[in-house]
């Protein structure tokens, strides 16, 4: 379906719904302090100024090996970047080099073994890239007795278990997940060093990094209120704003954007298909069995409502189990939450029979929600708990389905708002630091909540709806700041404690 055709159908299919008659401002309203006896004006919430969003769809939807975007994809990207940086050093520096060290801090050190962080770092140093990563090599790297030789600009290095330093969990660096990479000489002198951070979702940055070469968005916005205003004042749809901005910021064309989105959709769909065909144990320190296939097959004999929920859950379980096994998955917004959106994508394609074009446009709406959450709060369990991973994934999925089925911007926002709101406060407490308990099942619940948010939003009257996306994202940030550290991907709080017997 052509883009213009999709937009037209979207408008027609929404005609007559109460939501379409509302203005874009209706969704954005707080409750006056006067409604609450004892509240004073000084207790009103003052939202922060949000900088213009420059995050791209390729930044948000990254493809790579599981099980974790912050602990697997980002470390792989970091060590790959460090390899490139070393290759650009003057030959006289490189000639003095003897070894490479990777120092892991914070949650990377606390839970990196369960997340294959060490293997990801070695894979990047050996020249692997996330999107094309050889997942069999990742499996082989589990053998810590083996050493690997790699050549960078004619200089040979041996990397292996000794390359990885499981450093301090409490540290002074500005980001929870910090990775310091060093090139070291024979006498132990550091010849070159980069202090990298993994802020979630597979993103990475380093201290002193120059600003990326990006264009300015056609429609600058920093929050949903800005976005809503732009849509109204400039008479642009959600899809038009996201697409035009992506083209301008990334200096690319629509064909390239859709090529990436198609690969994202294919990876998600393949993840469901493969996961539904596999059985047996998942890798990890305790016996944890796959169940997606069994759950999927049980849906055949279930009554209609049960069957639908069982099937949708099985799709999410399938991708999450594959992610835990180290298969390729998409950060949506992270790998811990990689099963939620694919469950809805699979449903939209195979049961709702939506076109490829509608699916692409759904991803644009999911992208908008992901951008807002990433820029105005966080998508890292290590920073704001699981509300930032499964909560955001559920909100993205709800927006995707609602937009792709032709609902107006207000309904899309309300769907995302509801899905995120009802994950607020969710801690990140992976047992033993492995993306197994509670992560795999949480994706199924995230998918179910996304669908429910879609249903409720379609039937909501915008003028009667109080919560808006910006306020709920800020609530997630505030809640995340208040969450104690053991509940932020440390594996030392909640289930991470109660599930471990002496
Ligand atoms: S508990 Fe949630 S945030 Fe934590 S690792 Fe699992 S999916 Fe990610």
Coordinates of C-alpha atoms and ligand atoms in Angstrom, one line a residue:
X1 CA 0.0 0.0 0.0
X2 CA 1.3 3.4 -0.9
X3 CA 2.1 5.8 1.9
X4 CA -0.6 8.3 0.9
X5 CA -3.1 5.5 0.5
X6 CA -2.3 4.2 4.0
X7 CA -2.8 7.7 5.4
X8 CA -6.1 8.1 3.6
X9 CA -7.4 4.7 4.9
X10 CA -6.3 5.7 8.4
X11 CA -8.4 8.8 8.2
X12 CA -11.5 7.0 6.8
X13 CA -11.3 4.1 9.2
X14 CA -11.3 6.5 12.1
X15 CA -14.2 8.6 10.9
X16 CA -17.2 8.7 13.2
X17 CA -15.1 7.7 16.2
X18 CA -15.3 10.1 19.1
X19 CA -11.5 10.5 19.2
X20 CA -11.2 11.9 15.7
X21 CA -13.5 14.9 16.7
X22 CA -11.1 15.9 19.5
X23 CA -8.4 18.5 19.1
X24 CA -4.8 17.4 19.6
X25 CA -4.6 19.4 22.8
X26 CA -7.3 17.5 24.6
X27 CA -5.0 14.6 25.6
X28 CA -2.5 17.0 27.3
X29 CA -3.9 18.2 30.5
X30 CA -3.0 17.9 34.1
X31 CA -5.4 18.0 37.0
X32 CA -5.6 21.4 38.8
X33 CA -4.1 21.3 42.3
X34 CA -7.4 22.9 43.5
X35 CA -9.1 19.5 43.0
X36 CA -7.1 18.1 45.9
X37 CA -7.8 19.6 49.4
X38 CA -4.5 20.5 51.1
X39 CA -2.5 20.8 47.9
X40 CA -0.8 24.1 47.3
X41 CA 0.4 25.7 44.0
X42 CA 4.0 25.0 45.1
X43 CA 3.3 21.3 44.8
X44 CA 2.4 21.4 41.1
X45 CA 4.7 19.4 38.9
X46 CA 7.0 21.4 36.7
X47 CA 8.0 19.3 33.7
X48 CA 11.6 19.7 32.5
X49 CA 12.5 21.3 29.1
X50 CA 13.1 18.5 26.7
X51 CA 15.9 18.9 24.1
X52 CA 15.0 18.2 20.4
X53 CA 15.1 14.5 19.6
X54 CA 17.7 13.4 17.1
X55 CA 17.4 9.6 17.7
X56 CA 16.9 7.7 14.5
X57 CA 14.9 4.5 13.7
X58 CA 18.2 2.7 13.0
X59 CA 19.5 3.8 16.5
X60 CA 16.3 2.5 18.1
X61 CA 15.7 -0.7 16.2
X62 CA 19.1 -2.5 16.2
X63 CA 19.6 -6.1 15.3
X64 CA 22.1 -8.3 17.1
X65 CA 22.6 -11.4 19.2
X66 CA 20.8 -11.9 22.5
X67 CA 20.3 -11.9 25.3
X68 CA 20.7 -8.3 26.3
X69 CA 21.0 -5.0 24.4
X70 CA 22.9 -3.1 27.1
X71 CA 25.0 -6.1 28.2
X72 CA 25.5 -8.0 24.8
X73 CA 24.8 -5.8 21.8
X74 CA 26.4 -2.6 23.2
X75 CA 29.5 -4.3 24.5
X76 CA 29.9 -6.0 21.0
X77 CA 29.5 -2.6 19.3
X78 CA 31.9 -1.0 21.8
X79 CA 34.7 -3.6 21.3
X80 CA 34.1 -3.4 17.6
X81 CA 34.5 0.4 17.8
X82 CA 37.6 0.0 19.9
X83 CA 39.1 -2.3 17.3
X84 CA 38.5 0.3 14.7
X85 CA 40.0 3.0 16.9
X86 CA 43.1 0.9 17.5
X87 CA 43.4 0.3 13.7
X88 CA 43.5 4.1 13.2
X89 CA 46.4 4.6 15.7
X90 CA 49.9 5.5 14.4
X91 CA 52.0 2.4 13.6
X92 CA 54.6 3.4 16.3
X93 CA 51.9 3.2 19.0
X94 CA 50.5 0.0 17.7
X95 CA 54.0 -1.6 17.5
X96 CA 54.4 -1.0 21.3
X97 CA 51.1 -2.7 22.1
X98 CA 51.0 -6.1 23.8
X99 CA 47.4 -6.7 24.9
X100 CA 43.9 -5.4 25.1
X101 CA 42.0 -5.1 28.4
X102 CA 38.3 -4.7 28.9
X103 CA 37.3 -3.5 32.4
X104 CA 33.6 -4.0 33.2
X105 CA 32.0 -1.8 35.9
X106 CA 28.6 -1.7 37.6
X107 CA 25.8 -4.0 36.4
X108 CA 28.1 -5.1 33.4
X109 CA 30.4 -6.6 36.0
X110 CA 27.6 -7.9 38.3
X111 CA 25.5 -9.6 35.7
X112 CA 27.8 -9.7 32.6
X113 CA 28.5 -13.4 32.7
X114 CA 24.8 -14.3 32.5
X115 CA 24.3 -11.8 29.7
X116 CA 27.3 -13.1 27.6
X117 CA 29.0 -9.7 27.9
X118 CA 32.5 -11.3 27.9
X119 CA 31.7 -13.2 24.7
X120 CA 30.3 -10.1 23.0
X121 CA 33.5 -8.2 23.8
X122 CA 35.6 -10.9 22.4
X123 CA 33.4 -11.2 19.3
X124 CA 33.8 -7.5 18.6
X125 CA 37.5 -7.6 19.1
X126 CA 37.6 -10.5 16.6
X127 CA 35.9 -8.3 14.0
X128 CA 32.2 -9.4 14.4
X129 CA 29.4 -6.9 13.9
X130 CA 26.0 -7.2 15.7
X131 CA 23.7 -7.5 12.7
X132 CA 25.8 -10.2 11.0
X133 CA 27.2 -11.8 14.2
X134 CA 28.0 -15.5 13.9
X135 CA 25.9 -16.8 16.8
X136 CA 27.8 -20.2 16.6
X137 CA 31.0 -18.3 17.3
X138 CA 29.3 -16.7 20.3
X139 CA 28.4 -20.1 21.6
X140 CA 32.0 -21.4 21.1
X141 CA 33.3 -18.4 23.0
X142 CA 31.7 -19.8 26.1
X143 CA 34.8 -22.0 26.5
X144 CA 37.0 -19.8 28.7
X145 CA 40.1 -22.0 28.2
X146 CA 40.4 -21.1 24.5
X147 CA 42.4 -18.1 23.2
X148 CA 41.9 -16.4 19.9
X149 CA 44.3 -14.6 17.6
X150 CA 43.3 -11.6 15.6
X151 CA 45.3 -9.2 13.5
X152 CA 44.6 -5.4 13.6
X153 CA 46.6 -3.3 11.0
X154 CA 49.3 -6.0 10.8
X155 CA 49.7 -6.3 14.6
X156 CA 48.7 -9.6 16.1
X157 CA 46.8 -9.8 19.4
X158 CA 45.7 -12.8 21.5
X159 CA 42.3 -12.4 23.2
X160 CA 40.5 -14.6 25.6
X161 CA 39.4 -14.9 29.2
X162 CA 42.3 -12.8 30.4
X163 CA 41.1 -9.9 28.3
X164 CA 38.1 -9.5 30.5
X165 CA 38.4 -7.8 33.9
X166 CA 35.3 -8.1 36.1
X167 CA 35.9 -4.8 37.8
X168 CA 34.1 -2.8 40.6
X169 CA 30.3 -3.0 40.9
X170 CA 30.2 0.4 42.8
X171 CA 32.1 2.9 40.8
X172 CA 32.5 6.6 40.2
X173 CA 31.6 6.7 36.5
X174 CA 28.6 8.7 35.4
X175 CA 26.7 5.8 33.8
X176 CA 25.7 2.6 35.6
X177 CA 27.1 0.4 32.8
X178 CA 30.6 1.4 32.1
X179 CA 33.3 -0.4 30.1
X180 CA 36.8 0.9 29.9
X181 CA 38.8 -0.5 27.0
X182 CA 42.6 -0.3 27.1
X183 CA 45.5 -1.0 24.8
X184 CA 48.4 -2.0 26.9
X185 CA 52.2 -2.1 26.2
X186 CA 54.6 -4.9 27.2
X187 CA 55.6 -3.0 30.4
X188 CA 51.9 -2.5 31.4
X189 CA 51.6 1.2 30.2
X190 CA 48.2 2.2 28.9
X191 CA 48.9 3.3 25.3
X192 CA 45.3 4.2 24.4
X193 CA 42.1 4.1 26.4
X194 CA 38.4 4.8 25.9
X195 CA 35.8 5.1 28.6
X196 CA 32.6 3.7 27.1
X197 CA 29.0 3.8 28.5
X198 CA 26.1 1.5 27.7
X199 CA 23.0 3.5 28.6
X200 CA 20.5 0.8 27.4
X201 CA 18.8 -0.3 24.2
X202 CA 22.2 -1.3 22.6
X203 CA 23.3 2.4 22.4
X204 CA 26.8 3.3 23.4
X205 CA 28.9 6.4 23.8
X206 CA 32.3 7.3 25.1
X207 CA 33.8 10.1 27.1
X208 CA 34.7 13.0 24.9
X209 CA 32.9 11.6 21.9
X210 CA 32.4 14.3 19.2
X211 CA 28.8 15.0 18.3
X212 CA 27.6 12.7 15.5
X213 CA 27.2 14.2 12.0
X214 CA 23.4 14.5 11.9
X215 CA 21.1 16.9 10.1
X216 CA 18.3 18.9 11.8
X217 CA 14.8 17.5 11.9
X218 CA 12.2 19.1 9.7
X219 CA 9.7 19.0 12.6
X220 CA 11.7 19.5 15.8
X221 CA 10.1 18.1 18.9
X222 CA 11.3 17.1 22.4
X223 CA 8.1 15.6 23.8
X224 CA 4.6 14.5 22.9
X225 CA 3.1 17.9 23.5
X226 CA 5.4 19.4 20.8
X227 CA 4.7 16.5 18.5
X228 CA 0.9 16.9 18.9
X229 CA 1.2 20.6 18.2
X230 CA 3.3 20.1 15.1
X231 CA 0.8 17.5 13.8
X232 CA -2.1 20.0 14.3
X233 CA -0.4 23.2 13.2
X234 CA 1.5 21.7 10.2
X235 CA -1.3 19.3 9.3
X236 CA 1.0 16.3 9.3
X237 CA 0.3 12.7 10.2
X238 CA 2.5 10.8 12.7
X239 CA 4.0 8.8 9.8
X240 CA 4.8 12.0 7.8
X241 CA 6.6 13.6 10.7
X242 CA 8.7 10.6 11.7
X243 CA 9.6 9.8 8.1
X244 CA 10.5 13.4 7.1
X245 CA 12.6 13.8 10.3
X246 CA 14.4 10.5 9.7
X247 CA 15.3 11.5 6.2
X248 CA 16.6 14.9 7.4
X249 CA 18.5 13.7 10.5
X250 CA 20.1 10.7 8.9
X251 CA 20.5 12.3 5.5
X252 CA 18.9 9.3 3.9
X253 CA 15.9 8.4 1.6
X254 CA 12.6 6.8 2.2
X255 CA 13.7 3.6 0.4
X256 CA 16.6 3.1 2.7
X257 CA 14.4 3.7 5.7
X258 CA 11.9 1.1 4.6
X259 CA 14.6 -1.4 3.8
X260 CA 15.7 -1.2 7.4
X261 CA 12.2 -1.4 8.7
X262 CA 11.5 -4.5 6.5
X263 CA 14.6 -6.1 8.0
X264 CA 13.4 -5.3 11.5
X265 CA 10.0 -6.8 10.7
X266 CA 11.6 -9.9 9.1
X267 CA 13.9 -10.5 12.1
X268 CA 10.9 -10.2 14.4
X269 CA 8.8 -12.6 12.4
X270 CA 11.6 -15.1 11.9
X271 CA 12.2 -15.0 15.7
X272 CA 8.6 -16.1 16.3
X273 CA 8.7 -18.8 13.6
X274 CA 12.0 -20.3 14.8
X275 CA 11.0 -20.0 18.5
X276 CA 7.7 -21.9 17.9
X277 CA 9.6 -24.8 16.4
X278 CA 12.2 -25.3 19.2
X279 CA 12.0 -27.2 22.4
X280 CA 14.3 -28.2 25.3
X281 CA 16.6 -26.5 27.6
X282 CA 17.9 -22.9 27.3
X283 CA 21.5 -22.2 28.2
X284 CA 22.1 -21.0 31.7
X285 CA 23.3 -22.2 35.2
X286 CA 20.0 -23.9 36.1
X287 CA 17.6 -26.1 34.0
X288 CA 15.2 -23.7 32.3
X289 CA 12.9 -25.2 29.6
X290 CA 11.4 -23.6 26.6
X291 CA 7.6 -23.6 26.5
X292 CA 6.6 -21.4 23.6
X293 CA 5.9 -24.3 21.3
X294 CA 3.8 -26.2 23.9
X295 CA 1.9 -23.0 24.7
X296 CA 1.2 -22.3 21.0
X297 CA 0.0 -25.9 20.4
X298 CA -2.3 -25.7 23.4
X299 CA -4.1 -22.7 21.9
X300 CA -5.6 -25.0 19.2
X301 CA -8.0 -26.6 21.7
X302 CA -8.7 -23.6 23.8
X303 CA -11.9 -21.5 23.7
X304 CA -11.7 -18.4 21.4
X305 CA -10.7 -15.8 24.0
X306 CA -8.3 -18.1 25.8
X307 CA -6.9 -19.3 22.4
X308 CA -6.2 -15.7 21.4
X309 CA -4.3 -14.8 24.6
X310 CA -2.5 -18.1 24.6
X311 CA -1.3 -17.6 21.0
X312 CA -0.2 -14.0 21.5
X313 CA 1.7 -15.1 24.6
X314 CA 3.4 -17.9 22.7
X315 CA 4.7 -15.5 20.1
X316 CA 6.3 -13.3 22.7
X317 CA 7.7 -16.4 24.5
X318 CA 9.2 -17.7 21.2
X319 CA 11.3 -14.6 20.5
X320 CA 12.3 -14.2 24.2
X321 CA 13.4 -17.8 24.4
X322 CA 15.4 -17.4 21.2
X323 CA 17.0 -14.2 22.6
X324 CA 18.0 -16.0 25.8
X325 CA 19.6 -18.6 23.5
X326 CA 21.7 -15.9 21.8
X327 CA 19.7 -15.8 18.5
X328 CA 19.5 -12.6 16.5
X329 CA 16.7 -10.2 17.7
X330 CA 15.7 -6.6 17.5
X331 CA 16.1 -4.0 20.3
X332 CA 12.5 -3.0 20.8
X333 CA 13.5 -1.1 22.8
X334 CA 16.0 -3.6 24.3
X335 CA 16.8 -7.3 23.9
X336 CA 15.4 -8.2 27.4
X337 CA 12.1 -6.9 26.0
X338 CA 12.7 -8.2 22.5
X339 CA 9.6 -10.5 22.5
X340 CA 6.8 -8.0 23.1
X341 CA 6.7 -6.1 19.8
X342 CA 7.3 -9.2 17.6
X343 CA 4.2 -10.9 19.2
X344 CA 2.1 -8.0 18.0
X345 CA 3.9 -7.9 14.6
X346 CA 3.2 -11.6 14.1
X347 CA -0.4 -11.1 15.0
X348 CA -0.9 -8.1 12.8
X349 CA 0.6 -9.9 9.8
X350 CA -0.7 -13.4 10.1
X351 CA -4.0 -13.0 11.9
X352 CA -5.1 -9.4 11.3
X353 CA -3.7 -9.7 7.7
X354 CA -2.3 -6.1 7.7
X355 CA -0.2 -5.1 4.7
X356 CA 3.6 -4.7 4.8
X357 CA 3.0 -1.0 4.4
X358 CA 0.7 -0.8 7.5
X359 CA 3.3 -2.8 9.5
X360 CA 6.0 -0.3 8.4
X361 CA 3.8 2.6 9.5
X362 CA 3.1 0.8 12.8
X363 CA 6.9 0.7 13.4
X364 CA 7.0 4.5 12.9
X365 CA 4.5 4.9 15.7
X366 CA 6.5 2.5 17.9
X367 CA 9.6 4.5 17.0
X368 CA 7.9 7.8 18.2
X369 CA 7.1 6.2 21.6
X370 CA 10.6 4.7 21.9
X371 CA 12.3 8.0 21.1
X372 CA 10.3 9.9 23.7
X373 CA 10.9 7.3 26.4
X374 CA 14.6 7.0 25.6
X375 CA 15.2 10.8 25.5
X376 CA 13.0 11.9 28.4
X377 CA 13.5 9.0 30.7
X378 CA 15.4 5.8 29.9
X379 CA 15.0 2.4 28.3
X380 CA 17.6 0.7 30.5
X381 CA 16.6 -1.7 33.3
X382 CA 19.9 -0.6 35.0
X383 CA 18.6 2.9 35.2
X384 CA 14.8 2.8 35.7
X385 CA 14.0 -0.9 36.2
X386 CA 11.9 -3.1 34.0
X387 CA 9.3 -0.4 33.4
X388 CA 11.9 1.0 31.0
X389 CA 12.2 -2.3 29.1
X390 CA 9.0 -4.3 29.2
X391 CA 6.9 -1.2 30.0
X392 CA 8.3 0.8 27.1
X393 CA 8.1 -2.3 24.8
X394 CA 4.4 -2.7 25.7
X395 CA 3.8 1.0 25.0
X396 CA 5.6 0.8 21.7
X397 CA 3.6 -2.3 20.7
X398 CA 0.3 -0.6 21.7
X399 CA 1.1 2.5 19.6
X400 CA 2.2 0.3 16.7
X401 CA -1.0 -1.7 16.6
X402 CA -3.2 1.3 17.1
X403 CA -1.6 3.4 14.4
X404 CA -1.3 0.5 11.9
X405 CA -5.0 -0.2 12.2
X406 CA -5.8 3.4 11.3
X407 CA -6.6 5.1 14.5
X408 CA -5.9 8.8 14.9
X409 CA -2.9 10.3 16.8
X410 CA -4.9 10.7 20.0
X411 CA -5.8 7.0 20.2
X412 CA -2.2 6.0 19.4
X413 CA -1.0 8.2 22.2
X414 CA -3.6 7.0 24.7
X415 CA -2.8 3.3 23.9
X416 CA 0.9 4.0 24.5
X417 CA 0.2 5.9 27.7
X418 CA -2.0 3.2 29.1
X419 CA 0.4 0.4 28.4
X420 CA 3.3 2.3 30.0
X421 CA 1.3 3.6 32.9
X422 CA 0.4 0.1 34.0
X423 CA 4.0 -1.1 34.1
X424 CA 5.1 1.8 36.3
X425 CA 7.2 0.7 39.3
X426 CA 8.2 -2.6 37.8
X427 CA 11.6 -3.6 39.1
X428 CA 14.4 -5.3 37.2
X429 CA 15.3 -8.4 39.2
X430 CA 16.7 -11.1 36.8
X431 CA 17.5 -14.3 38.8
X432 CA 21.3 -14.8 38.7
X433 CA 21.6 -12.0 36.2
X434 CA 20.2 -14.3 33.4
X435 CA 17.5 -13.1 31.0
X436 CA 15.3 -16.1 31.9
X437 CA 13.3 -15.4 35.1
X438 CA 11.3 -13.1 35.0
X439 CA 12.2 -11.7 31.6
X440 CA 10.8 -14.3 29.2
X441 CA 7.3 -14.4 30.7
X442 CA 7.3 -10.7 31.2
X443 CA 7.4 -10.3 27.4
X444 CA 4.2 -12.3 27.2
X445 CA 2.5 -10.1 29.8
X446 CA 3.8 -7.0 28.0
X447 CA 2.2 -8.2 24.7
X448 CA -1.1 -8.9 26.4
X449 CA -1.1 -5.5 28.1
X450 CA -0.3 -3.8 24.8
X451 CA -3.3 -5.4 23.1
X452 CA -5.5 -4.5 26.0
X453 CA -4.3 -0.9 25.9
X454 CA -5.1 -0.8 22.2
X455 CA -8.6 -2.1 22.9
X456 CA -9.2 0.4 25.7
X457 CA -7.7 3.3 23.7
X458 CA -9.9 2.6 20.7
X459 CA -12.9 3.0 23.0
X460 CA -11.7 5.9 25.1
X461 CA -13.1 9.4 24.8
X462 CA -10.1 11.7 24.6
X463 CA -11.8 14.6 26.4
X464 CA -12.4 12.3 29.4
X465 CA -8.9 10.9 29.5
X466 CA -6.5 12.6 32.0
X467 CA -3.1 10.9 31.6
X468 CA -0.9 11.9 28.6
X469 CA 2.3 10.2 27.4
X470 CA 4.7 12.9 28.6
X471 CA 3.5 12.8 32.2
X472 CA 3.6 9.0 32.3
X473 CA 7.1 9.0 30.9
X474 CA 8.1 11.5 33.6
X475 CA 6.5 9.3 36.2
X476 CA 8.6 6.4 34.9
X477 CA 11.7 8.5 35.3
X478 CA 10.8 9.7 38.8
X479 CA 9.9 6.1 39.8
X480 CA 13.1 4.8 38.3
X481 CA 15.2 7.3 40.3
X482 CA 13.4 6.2 43.5
X483 CA 14.0 2.5 42.9
X484 CA 16.8 1.1 45.0
X485 CA 19.9 0.0 43.1
X486 CA 19.3 -3.8 43.8
X487 CA 16.1 -3.5 41.7
X488 CA 18.0 -2.1 38.6
X489 CA 19.4 -5.1 36.8
X490 CA 21.8 -6.0 39.6
X491 CA 20.2 -9.4 40.3
X492 CA 20.4 -8.6 44.0
X493 CA 16.8 -7.6 44.7
X494 CA 13.3 -9.1 44.4
X495 CA 13.2 -12.4 42.6
X496 CA 17.0 -12.2 42.3
X497 CA 17.0 -12.7 46.1
X498 CA 13.9 -14.9 46.9
X499 CA 14.6 -17.4 44.1
X500 CA 18.0 -18.3 45.4
X501 CA 18.2 -21.0 48.1
X502 CA 21.2 -21.7 50.3
Ligands
LIG1 S1 13.7 -8.0 34.4 FE1 13.0 -6.7 32.7 S2 14.5 -5.0 32.6 FE2 15.4 -6.6 33.9 S3 16.7 -7.8 32.4 FE3 14.6 -8.8 32.6 S4 13.4 -7.9 30.9 FE4 15.2 -6.6 31.2

